[in-house]
mmCIF file of C-alpha atoms in Angstrom:
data_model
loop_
_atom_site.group_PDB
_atom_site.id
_atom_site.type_symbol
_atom_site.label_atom_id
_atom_site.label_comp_id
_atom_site.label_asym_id
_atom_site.label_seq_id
_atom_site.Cartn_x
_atom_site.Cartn_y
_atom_site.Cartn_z
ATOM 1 C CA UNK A 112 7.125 10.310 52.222
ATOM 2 C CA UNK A 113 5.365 13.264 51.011
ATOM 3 C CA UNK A 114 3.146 12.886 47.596
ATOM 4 C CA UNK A 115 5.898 14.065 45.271
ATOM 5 C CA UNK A 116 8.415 11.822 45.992
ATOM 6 C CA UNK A 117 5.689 9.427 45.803
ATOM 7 C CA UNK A 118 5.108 10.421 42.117
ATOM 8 C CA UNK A 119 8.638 10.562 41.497
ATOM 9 C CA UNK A 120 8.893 6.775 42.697
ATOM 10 C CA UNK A 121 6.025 5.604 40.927
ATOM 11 C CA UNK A 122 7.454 6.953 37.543
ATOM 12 C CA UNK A 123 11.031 5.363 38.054
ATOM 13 C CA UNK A 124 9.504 2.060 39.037
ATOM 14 C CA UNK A 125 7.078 2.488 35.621
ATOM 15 C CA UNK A 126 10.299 3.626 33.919
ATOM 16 C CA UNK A 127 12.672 0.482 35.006
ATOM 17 C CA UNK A 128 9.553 -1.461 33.937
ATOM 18 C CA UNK A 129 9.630 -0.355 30.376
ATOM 19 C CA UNK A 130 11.084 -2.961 27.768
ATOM 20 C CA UNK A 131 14.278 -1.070 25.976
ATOM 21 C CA UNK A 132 15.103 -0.526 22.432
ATOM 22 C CA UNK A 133 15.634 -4.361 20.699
ATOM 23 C CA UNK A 134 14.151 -7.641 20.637
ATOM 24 C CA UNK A 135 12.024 -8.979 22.972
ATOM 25 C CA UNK A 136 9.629 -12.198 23.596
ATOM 26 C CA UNK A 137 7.143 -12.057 26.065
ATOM 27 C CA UNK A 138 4.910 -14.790 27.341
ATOM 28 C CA UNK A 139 1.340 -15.159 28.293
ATOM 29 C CA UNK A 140 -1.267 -17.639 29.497
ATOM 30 C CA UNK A 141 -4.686 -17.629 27.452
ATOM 31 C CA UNK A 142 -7.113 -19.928 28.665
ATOM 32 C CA UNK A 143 -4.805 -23.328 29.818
ATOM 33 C CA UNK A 144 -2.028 -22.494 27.217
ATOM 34 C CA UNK A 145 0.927 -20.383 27.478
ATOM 35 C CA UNK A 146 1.239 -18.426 24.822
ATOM 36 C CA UNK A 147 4.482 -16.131 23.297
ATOM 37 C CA UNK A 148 4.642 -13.393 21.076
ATOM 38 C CA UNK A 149 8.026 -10.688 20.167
ATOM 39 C CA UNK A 150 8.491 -7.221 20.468
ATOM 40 C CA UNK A 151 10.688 -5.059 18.168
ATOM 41 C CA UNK A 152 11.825 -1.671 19.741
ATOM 42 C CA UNK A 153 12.722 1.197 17.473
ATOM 43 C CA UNK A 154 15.840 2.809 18.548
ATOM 44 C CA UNK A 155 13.873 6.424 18.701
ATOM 45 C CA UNK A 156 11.420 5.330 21.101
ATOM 46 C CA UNK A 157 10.956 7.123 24.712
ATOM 47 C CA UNK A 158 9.444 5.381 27.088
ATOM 48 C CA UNK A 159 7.610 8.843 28.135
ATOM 49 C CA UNK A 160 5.914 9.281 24.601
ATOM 50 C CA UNK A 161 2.801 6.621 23.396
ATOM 51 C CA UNK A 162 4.222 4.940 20.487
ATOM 52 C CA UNK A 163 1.850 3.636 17.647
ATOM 53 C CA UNK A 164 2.279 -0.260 17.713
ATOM 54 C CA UNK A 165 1.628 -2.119 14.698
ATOM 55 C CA UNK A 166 0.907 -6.092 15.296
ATOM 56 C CA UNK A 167 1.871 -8.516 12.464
ATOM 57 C CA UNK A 168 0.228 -12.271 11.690
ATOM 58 C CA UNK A 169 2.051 -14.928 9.944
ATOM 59 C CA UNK A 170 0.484 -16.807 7.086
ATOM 60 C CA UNK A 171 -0.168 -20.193 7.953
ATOM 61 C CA UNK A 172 2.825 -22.807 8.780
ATOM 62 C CA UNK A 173 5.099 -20.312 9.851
ATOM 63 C CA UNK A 174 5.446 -18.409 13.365
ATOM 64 C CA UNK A 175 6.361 -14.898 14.340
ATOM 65 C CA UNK A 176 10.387 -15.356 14.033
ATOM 66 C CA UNK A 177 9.777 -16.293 10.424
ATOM 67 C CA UNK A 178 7.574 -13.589 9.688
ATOM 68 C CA UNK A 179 9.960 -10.954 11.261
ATOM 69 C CA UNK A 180 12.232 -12.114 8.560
ATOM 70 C CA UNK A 181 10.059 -12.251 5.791
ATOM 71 C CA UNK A 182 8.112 -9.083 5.897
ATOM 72 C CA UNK A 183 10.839 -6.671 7.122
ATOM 73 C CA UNK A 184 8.590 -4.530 9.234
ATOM 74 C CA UNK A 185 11.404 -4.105 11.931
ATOM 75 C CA UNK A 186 13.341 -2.223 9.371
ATOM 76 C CA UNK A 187 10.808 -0.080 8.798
ATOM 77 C CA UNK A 188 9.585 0.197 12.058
ATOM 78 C CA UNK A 189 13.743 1.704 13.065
ATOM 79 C CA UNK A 190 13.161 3.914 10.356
ATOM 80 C CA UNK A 191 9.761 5.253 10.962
ATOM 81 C CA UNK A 192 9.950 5.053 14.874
ATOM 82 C CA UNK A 193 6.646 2.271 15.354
ATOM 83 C CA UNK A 194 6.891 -0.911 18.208
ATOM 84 C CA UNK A 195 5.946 -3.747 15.980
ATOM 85 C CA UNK A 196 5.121 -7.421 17.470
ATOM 86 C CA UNK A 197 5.172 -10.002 15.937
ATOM 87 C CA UNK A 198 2.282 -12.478 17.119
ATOM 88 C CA UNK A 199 2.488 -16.699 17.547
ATOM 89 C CA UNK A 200 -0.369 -18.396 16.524
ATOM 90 C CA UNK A 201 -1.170 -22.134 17.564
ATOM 91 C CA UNK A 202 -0.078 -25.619 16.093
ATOM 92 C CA UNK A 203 1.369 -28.784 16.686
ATOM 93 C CA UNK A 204 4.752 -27.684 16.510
ATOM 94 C CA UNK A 205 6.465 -23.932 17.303
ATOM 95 C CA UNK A 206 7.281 -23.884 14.011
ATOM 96 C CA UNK A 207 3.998 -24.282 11.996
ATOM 97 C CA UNK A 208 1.634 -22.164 13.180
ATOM 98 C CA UNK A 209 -2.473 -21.279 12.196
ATOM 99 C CA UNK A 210 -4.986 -18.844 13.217
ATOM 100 C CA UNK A 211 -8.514 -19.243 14.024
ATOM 101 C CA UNK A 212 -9.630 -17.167 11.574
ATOM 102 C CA UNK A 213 -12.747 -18.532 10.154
ATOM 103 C CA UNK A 214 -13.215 -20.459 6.928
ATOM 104 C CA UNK A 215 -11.735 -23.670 8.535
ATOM 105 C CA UNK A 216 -14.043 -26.814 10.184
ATOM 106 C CA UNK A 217 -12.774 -27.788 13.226
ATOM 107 C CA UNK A 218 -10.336 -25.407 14.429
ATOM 108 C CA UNK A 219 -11.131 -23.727 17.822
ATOM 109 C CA UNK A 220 -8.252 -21.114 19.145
ATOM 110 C CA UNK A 221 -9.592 -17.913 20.913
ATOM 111 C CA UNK A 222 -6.859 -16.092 18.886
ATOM 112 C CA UNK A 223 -9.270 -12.624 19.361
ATOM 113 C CA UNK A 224 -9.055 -13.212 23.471
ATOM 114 C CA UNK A 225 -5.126 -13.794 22.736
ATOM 115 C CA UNK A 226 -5.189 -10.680 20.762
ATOM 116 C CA UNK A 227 -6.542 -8.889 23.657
ATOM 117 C CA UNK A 228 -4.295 -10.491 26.421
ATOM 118 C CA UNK A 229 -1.480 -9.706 24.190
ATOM 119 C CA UNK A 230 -2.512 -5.994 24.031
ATOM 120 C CA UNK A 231 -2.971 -5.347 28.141
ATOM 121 C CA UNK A 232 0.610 -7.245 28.374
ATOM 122 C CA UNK A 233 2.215 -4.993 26.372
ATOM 123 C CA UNK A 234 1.264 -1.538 27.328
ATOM 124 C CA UNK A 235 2.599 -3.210 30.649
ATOM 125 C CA UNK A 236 6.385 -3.137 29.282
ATOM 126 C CA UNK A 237 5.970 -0.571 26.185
ATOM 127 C CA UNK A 238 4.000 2.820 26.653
ATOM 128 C CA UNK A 239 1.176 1.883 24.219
ATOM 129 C CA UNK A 240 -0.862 4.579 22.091
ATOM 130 C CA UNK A 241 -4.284 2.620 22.516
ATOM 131 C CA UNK A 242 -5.180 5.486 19.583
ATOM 132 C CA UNK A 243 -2.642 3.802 17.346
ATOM 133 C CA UNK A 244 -2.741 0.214 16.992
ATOM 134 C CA UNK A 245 -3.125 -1.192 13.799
ATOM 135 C CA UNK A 246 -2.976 -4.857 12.206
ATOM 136 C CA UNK A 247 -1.296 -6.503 9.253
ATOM 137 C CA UNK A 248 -0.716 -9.994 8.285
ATOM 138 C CA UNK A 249 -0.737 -11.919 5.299
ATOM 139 C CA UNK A 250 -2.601 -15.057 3.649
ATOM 140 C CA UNK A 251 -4.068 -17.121 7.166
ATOM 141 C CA UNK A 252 -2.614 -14.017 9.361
ATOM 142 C CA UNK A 253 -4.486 -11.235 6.871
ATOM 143 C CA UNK A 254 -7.713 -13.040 7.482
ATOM 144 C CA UNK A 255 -6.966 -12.998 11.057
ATOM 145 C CA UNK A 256 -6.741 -9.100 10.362
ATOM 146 C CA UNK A 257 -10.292 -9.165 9.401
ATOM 147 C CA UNK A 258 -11.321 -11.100 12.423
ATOM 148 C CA UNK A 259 -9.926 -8.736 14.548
ATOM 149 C CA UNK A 260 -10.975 -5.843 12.758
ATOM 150 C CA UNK A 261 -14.603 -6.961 13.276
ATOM 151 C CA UNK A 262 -14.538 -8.519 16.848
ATOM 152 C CA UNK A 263 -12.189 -6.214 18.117
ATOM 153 C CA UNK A 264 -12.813 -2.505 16.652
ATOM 154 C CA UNK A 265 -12.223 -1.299 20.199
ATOM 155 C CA UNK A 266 -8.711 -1.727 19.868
ATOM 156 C CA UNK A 267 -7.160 -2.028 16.155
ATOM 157 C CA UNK A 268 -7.604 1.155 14.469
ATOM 158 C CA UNK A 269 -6.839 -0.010 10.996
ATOM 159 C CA UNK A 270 -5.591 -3.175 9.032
ATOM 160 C CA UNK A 271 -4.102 -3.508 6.246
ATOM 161 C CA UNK A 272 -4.735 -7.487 4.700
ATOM 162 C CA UNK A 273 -2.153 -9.448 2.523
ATOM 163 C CA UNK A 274 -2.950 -12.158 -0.171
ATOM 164 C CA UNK A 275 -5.848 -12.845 2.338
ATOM 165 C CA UNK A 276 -9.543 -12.090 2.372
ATOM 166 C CA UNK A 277 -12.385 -12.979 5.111
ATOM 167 C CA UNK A 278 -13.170 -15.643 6.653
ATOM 168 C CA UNK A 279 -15.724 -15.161 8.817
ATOM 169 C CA UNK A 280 -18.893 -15.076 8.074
ATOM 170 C CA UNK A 281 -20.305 -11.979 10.499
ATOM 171 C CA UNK A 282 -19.101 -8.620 10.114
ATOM 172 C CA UNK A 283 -20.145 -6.032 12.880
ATOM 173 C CA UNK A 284 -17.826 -3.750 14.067
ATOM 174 C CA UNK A 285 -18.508 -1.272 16.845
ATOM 175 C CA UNK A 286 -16.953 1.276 15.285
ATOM 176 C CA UNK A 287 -15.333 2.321 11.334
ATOM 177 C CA UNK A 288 -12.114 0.507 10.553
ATOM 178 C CA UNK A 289 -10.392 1.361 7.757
ATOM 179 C CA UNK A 290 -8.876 -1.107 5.371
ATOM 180 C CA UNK A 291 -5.923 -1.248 3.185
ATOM 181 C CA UNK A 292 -5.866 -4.224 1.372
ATOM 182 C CA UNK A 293 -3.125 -5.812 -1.203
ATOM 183 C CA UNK A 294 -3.521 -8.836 -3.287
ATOM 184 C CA UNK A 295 -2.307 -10.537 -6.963
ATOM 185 C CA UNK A 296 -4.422 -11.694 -9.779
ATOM 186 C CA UNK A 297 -2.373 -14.855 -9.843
ATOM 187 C CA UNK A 298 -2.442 -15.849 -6.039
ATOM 188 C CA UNK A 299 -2.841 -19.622 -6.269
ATOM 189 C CA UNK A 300 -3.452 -20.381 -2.127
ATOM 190 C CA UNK A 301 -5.811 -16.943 -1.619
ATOM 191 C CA UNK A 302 -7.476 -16.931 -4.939
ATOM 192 C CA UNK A 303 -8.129 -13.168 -5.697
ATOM 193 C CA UNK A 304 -11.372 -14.615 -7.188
ATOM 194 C CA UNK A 305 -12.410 -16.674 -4.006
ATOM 195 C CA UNK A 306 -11.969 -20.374 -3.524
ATOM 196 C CA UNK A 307 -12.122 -22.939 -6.599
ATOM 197 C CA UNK A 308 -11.934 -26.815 -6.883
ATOM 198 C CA UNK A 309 -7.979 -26.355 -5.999
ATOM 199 C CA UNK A 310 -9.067 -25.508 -2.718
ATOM 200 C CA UNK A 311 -10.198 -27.716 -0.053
ATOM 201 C CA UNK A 312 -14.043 -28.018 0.562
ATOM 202 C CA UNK A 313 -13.012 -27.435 4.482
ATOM 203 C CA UNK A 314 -11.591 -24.194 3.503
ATOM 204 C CA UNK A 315 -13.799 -20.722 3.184
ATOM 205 C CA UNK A 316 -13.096 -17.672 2.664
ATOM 206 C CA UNK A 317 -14.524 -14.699 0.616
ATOM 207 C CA UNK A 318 -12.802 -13.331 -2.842
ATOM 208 C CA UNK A 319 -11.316 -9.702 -2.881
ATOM 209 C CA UNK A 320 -14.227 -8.407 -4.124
ATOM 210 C CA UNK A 321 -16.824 -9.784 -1.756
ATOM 211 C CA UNK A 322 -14.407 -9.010 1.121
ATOM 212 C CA UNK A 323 -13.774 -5.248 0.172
ATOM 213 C CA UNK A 324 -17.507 -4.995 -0.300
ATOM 214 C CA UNK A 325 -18.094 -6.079 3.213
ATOM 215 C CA UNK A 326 -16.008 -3.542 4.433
ATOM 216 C CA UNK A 327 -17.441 -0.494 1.994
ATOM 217 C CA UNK A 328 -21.232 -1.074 3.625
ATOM 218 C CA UNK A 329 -19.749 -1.499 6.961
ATOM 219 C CA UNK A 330 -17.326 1.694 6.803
ATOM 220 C CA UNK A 331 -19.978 3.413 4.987
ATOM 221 C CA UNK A 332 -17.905 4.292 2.525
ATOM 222 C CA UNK A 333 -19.148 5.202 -1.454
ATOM 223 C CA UNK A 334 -19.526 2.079 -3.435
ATOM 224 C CA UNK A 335 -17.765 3.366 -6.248
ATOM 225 C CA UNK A 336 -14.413 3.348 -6.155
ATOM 226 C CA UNK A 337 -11.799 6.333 -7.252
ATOM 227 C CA UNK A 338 -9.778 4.100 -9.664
ATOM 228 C CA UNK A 339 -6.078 4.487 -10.633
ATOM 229 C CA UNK A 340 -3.340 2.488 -12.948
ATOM 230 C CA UNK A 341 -0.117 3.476 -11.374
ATOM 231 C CA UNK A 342 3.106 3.938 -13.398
ATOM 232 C CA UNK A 343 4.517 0.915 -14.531
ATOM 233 C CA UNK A 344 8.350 1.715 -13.280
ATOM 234 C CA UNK A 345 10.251 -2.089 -12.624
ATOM 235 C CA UNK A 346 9.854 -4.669 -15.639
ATOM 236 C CA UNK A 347 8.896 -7.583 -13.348
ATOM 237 C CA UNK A 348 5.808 -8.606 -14.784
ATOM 238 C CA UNK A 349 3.496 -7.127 -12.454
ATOM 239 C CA UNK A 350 1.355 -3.581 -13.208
ATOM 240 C CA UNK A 351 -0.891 -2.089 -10.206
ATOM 241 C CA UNK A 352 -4.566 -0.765 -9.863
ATOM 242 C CA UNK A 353 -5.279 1.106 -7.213
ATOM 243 C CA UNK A 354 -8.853 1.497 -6.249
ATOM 244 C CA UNK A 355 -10.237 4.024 -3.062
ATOM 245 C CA UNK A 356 -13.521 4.142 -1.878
ATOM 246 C CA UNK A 357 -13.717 6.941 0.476
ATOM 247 C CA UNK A 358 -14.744 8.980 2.966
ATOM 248 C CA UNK A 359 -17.029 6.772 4.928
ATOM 249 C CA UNK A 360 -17.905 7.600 8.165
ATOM 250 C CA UNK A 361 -15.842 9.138 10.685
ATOM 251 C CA UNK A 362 -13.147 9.283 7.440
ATOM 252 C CA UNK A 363 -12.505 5.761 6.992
ATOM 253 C CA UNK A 364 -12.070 4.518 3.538
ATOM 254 C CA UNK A 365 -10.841 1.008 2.227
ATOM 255 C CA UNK A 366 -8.058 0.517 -0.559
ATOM 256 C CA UNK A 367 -7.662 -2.470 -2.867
ATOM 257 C CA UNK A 368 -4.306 -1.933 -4.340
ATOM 258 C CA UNK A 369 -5.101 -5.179 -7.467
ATOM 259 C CA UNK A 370 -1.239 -6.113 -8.594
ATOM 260 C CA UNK A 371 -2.166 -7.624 -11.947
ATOM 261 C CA UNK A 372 0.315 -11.044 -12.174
ATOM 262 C CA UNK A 373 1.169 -10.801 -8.548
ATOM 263 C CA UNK A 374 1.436 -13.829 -6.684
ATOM 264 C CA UNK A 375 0.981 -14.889 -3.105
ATOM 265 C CA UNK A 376 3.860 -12.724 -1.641
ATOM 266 C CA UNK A 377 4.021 -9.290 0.202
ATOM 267 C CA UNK A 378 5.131 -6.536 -2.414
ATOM 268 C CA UNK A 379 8.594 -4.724 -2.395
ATOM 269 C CA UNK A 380 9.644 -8.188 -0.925
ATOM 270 C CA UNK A 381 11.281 -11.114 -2.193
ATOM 271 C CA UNK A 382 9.158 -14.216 -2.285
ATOM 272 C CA UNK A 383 10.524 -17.087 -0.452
ATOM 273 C CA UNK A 384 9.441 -19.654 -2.651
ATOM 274 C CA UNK A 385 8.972 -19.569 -6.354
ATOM 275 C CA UNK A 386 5.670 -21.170 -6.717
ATOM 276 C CA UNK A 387 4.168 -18.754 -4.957
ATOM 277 C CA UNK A 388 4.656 -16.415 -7.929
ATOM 278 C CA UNK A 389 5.819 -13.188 -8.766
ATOM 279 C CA UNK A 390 6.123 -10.256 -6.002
ATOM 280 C CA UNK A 391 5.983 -6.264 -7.450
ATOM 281 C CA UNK A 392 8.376 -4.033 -6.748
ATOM 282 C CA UNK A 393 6.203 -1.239 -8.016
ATOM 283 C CA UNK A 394 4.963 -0.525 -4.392
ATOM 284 C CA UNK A 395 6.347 -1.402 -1.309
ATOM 285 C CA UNK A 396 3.172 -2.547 1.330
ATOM 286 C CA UNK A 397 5.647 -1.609 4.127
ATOM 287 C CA UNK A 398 5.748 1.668 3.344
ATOM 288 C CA UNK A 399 2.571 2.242 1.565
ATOM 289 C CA UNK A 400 0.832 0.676 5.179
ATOM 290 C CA UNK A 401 3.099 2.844 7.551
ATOM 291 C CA UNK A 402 1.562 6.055 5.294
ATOM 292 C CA UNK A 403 -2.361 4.933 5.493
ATOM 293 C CA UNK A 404 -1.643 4.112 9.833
ATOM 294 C CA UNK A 405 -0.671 7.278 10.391
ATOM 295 C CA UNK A 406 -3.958 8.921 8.443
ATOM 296 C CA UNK A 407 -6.077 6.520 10.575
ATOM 297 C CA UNK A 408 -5.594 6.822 14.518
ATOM 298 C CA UNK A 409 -9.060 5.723 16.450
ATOM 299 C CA UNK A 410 -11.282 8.452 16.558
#
C-alpha cells in the first residue's frame, strides 16, 4: 500500500472515530475511579474543522444531566456552533455531586487531573481546538473554574465564574487567563461579600472583590476598573454594573458584571428554586460568555 492510500486510511479510520452531532456520555478512569462526563454536538460541526469546546461545572448537589438542563448552554451551543460538556463531579450518590475546589476541610478529589483526562479523551472522539477551550460553572462548579484557571492555564483559555468566587488559596498561573465573572448582591450560599456566620466555619472562599482582585494582579490588568450601569430594560428587580479592567498582558482583562438584587441563579435563566432569589433578565451569561470566548483564544 503506497503512502497515500495510507493517508487516506488513516483519515477514514480518524473520521469513523469522531463522535456525531447529539448527545453523548463518555467514561474515564482517574486514579481507581471511573469517572463520566457528556458531550453535546452542535449540528454545524465538521469533524475536519477544530471546534472551540466550552466545559461546564455544576454547583454543588447536582451532576452534569441537571446542569445541561439548567443552564441551557446546548441551546446556545446549536446556535453558535461550540461542543459543550458537561462535567460529573464526585459524591456519594450520581445524583449529588461536589468539586474539590478548595475552601472545604476534608475533601480530596483530583478534579484538576480529571479535568485533564477528560480533555485528552475528548479530542480522541471530537476534533478539539486546544486554542479554544474555555470554562464555566456556577456556585461549587464556578470555583472549580478558578481552580482550573490557576492549575491548569495550559489548557482553559478563559472562564467565566457564576455566583462563585475562589477557593483556593494559591493563585499562579503559567500564563494570562481572562475572567468573566457574574454574581448578585443578594446571593445567600456565595455571599457576594465573602462568607458570614450563615456559612459554615469548614467552608472558605474569597468575596467578589478579593477574588477579581486576585485575578487583576495576576492578569496584569489596570486596577481601576472602566465602570458602567447598563440600561435598566425588564422590571424584575434586578439593575446591572458592569465593571472592566483591561488590557493586561497578552490582552486579557477580567469583567465583574455586579447584578444589584440578583440572587444565586445564572442570569437570562429561570431559577429553579425560589429561595435562591431573583435571576435578571437584563443580560443573558450565555450569550454574554459565548461573546468574551471568542475575544479570548490562548495566545
Amino acid at each position: 500500500m503506497n503512502s497515500a492510500a495510507i493517508v487516506l486510511l488513516s483519515l477514514s479510520t480518524l473520521t469513523a472515530q469522531m463522535l456525531p452531532p447529539g448527545d453523548h456520555v463518555r467514561e474515564l478512569r482517574v486514579v481507581d475511579q471511573i469517572r463520566s462526563y457528556s458531550v453535546h454536538i452542535p449540528p454545524s460541526y465538521n469533524s475536519r474543522r477544530p471546534s472551540p469546546v466550552v466545559l461546564v461545572f455544576h454547583s454543588a448537589m447536582m451532576n452534569g444531566a441537571m446542569m445541561a438542563r439548567f443552564c441551557g448552554l446546548s441551546e446556545k451551543a446549536d446556535r453558535s456552533g461550540f461542543v459543550v460538556v458537561y462535567a460529573n463531579g464526585t459524591g456519594s450518590t450520581p445524583v449529588f455531586l461536589f468539586w474539590d475546589a478548595g475552601g472545604v476541610r476534608g475533601r480530596v478529589s483530583d478534579d484538576v487531573g480529571y479535568t485533564a483526562k477528560l480533555l485528552d479523551d475528548l479530542s480522541t472522539v471530537v476534533n478539539v481546538d486546544p486554542k479554544r477551550v474555555f470554562a464555566t460553572g456556577m456556585s461549587n462548579g464556578a470555583m472549580m473554574c478558578y481552580r482550573l484557571a490557576a492549575e491548569l492555564s495550559n489548557r482553559i483559555a478563559a472562564i467565566a465564574p457564576i455566583a462563585g468566587t475562589m477557593a483556593i488559596q494559591n493563585c499562579q498561573p503559567e500564563r494570562p487567563v481572562s475572567v468573566l465573572h457574574f454574581h448578585g448582591t443578594k446571593d445567600g450560599l456565595v455571599l457576594f461579600g465573602g462568607p458570614d456566620e450563615r456559612i459554615p466555619k469548614n467552608l472558605k472562599f474569597l468575596s467578589v472583590d478579593e477574588t477579581v482582585r486576585v485575578w487583576v494582579k495576576a492578569n496584569g490588568c489596570p486596577e481601576t476598573p472602566v465602570v458602567a450601569d447598563l440600561q435598566n430594560l425588564e422590571d424584575d428587580g434586578t439593575r446591572v454594573r458592569r465593571k472592566w479592567y483591561g488590557p493586561g498582558k497578552e490582552g486579557s482583562e477580567v469583567i465583574l458584571y455586579t447584578i444589584e438584587g440578583g440572587g444565586h441563579t445564572w442570569p437570562g435563566r429561570d431559577p429553579r428554586l425560589r429561595f435562591l432569589g431573583k435571576s435578571t433578565r437584563e443580560i443573558s451569561a450565555n450569550d454574554l460568555m459565548w461573546e468574551f470566548f471568542q475575544k479570548h483564544p490562548m495566545k
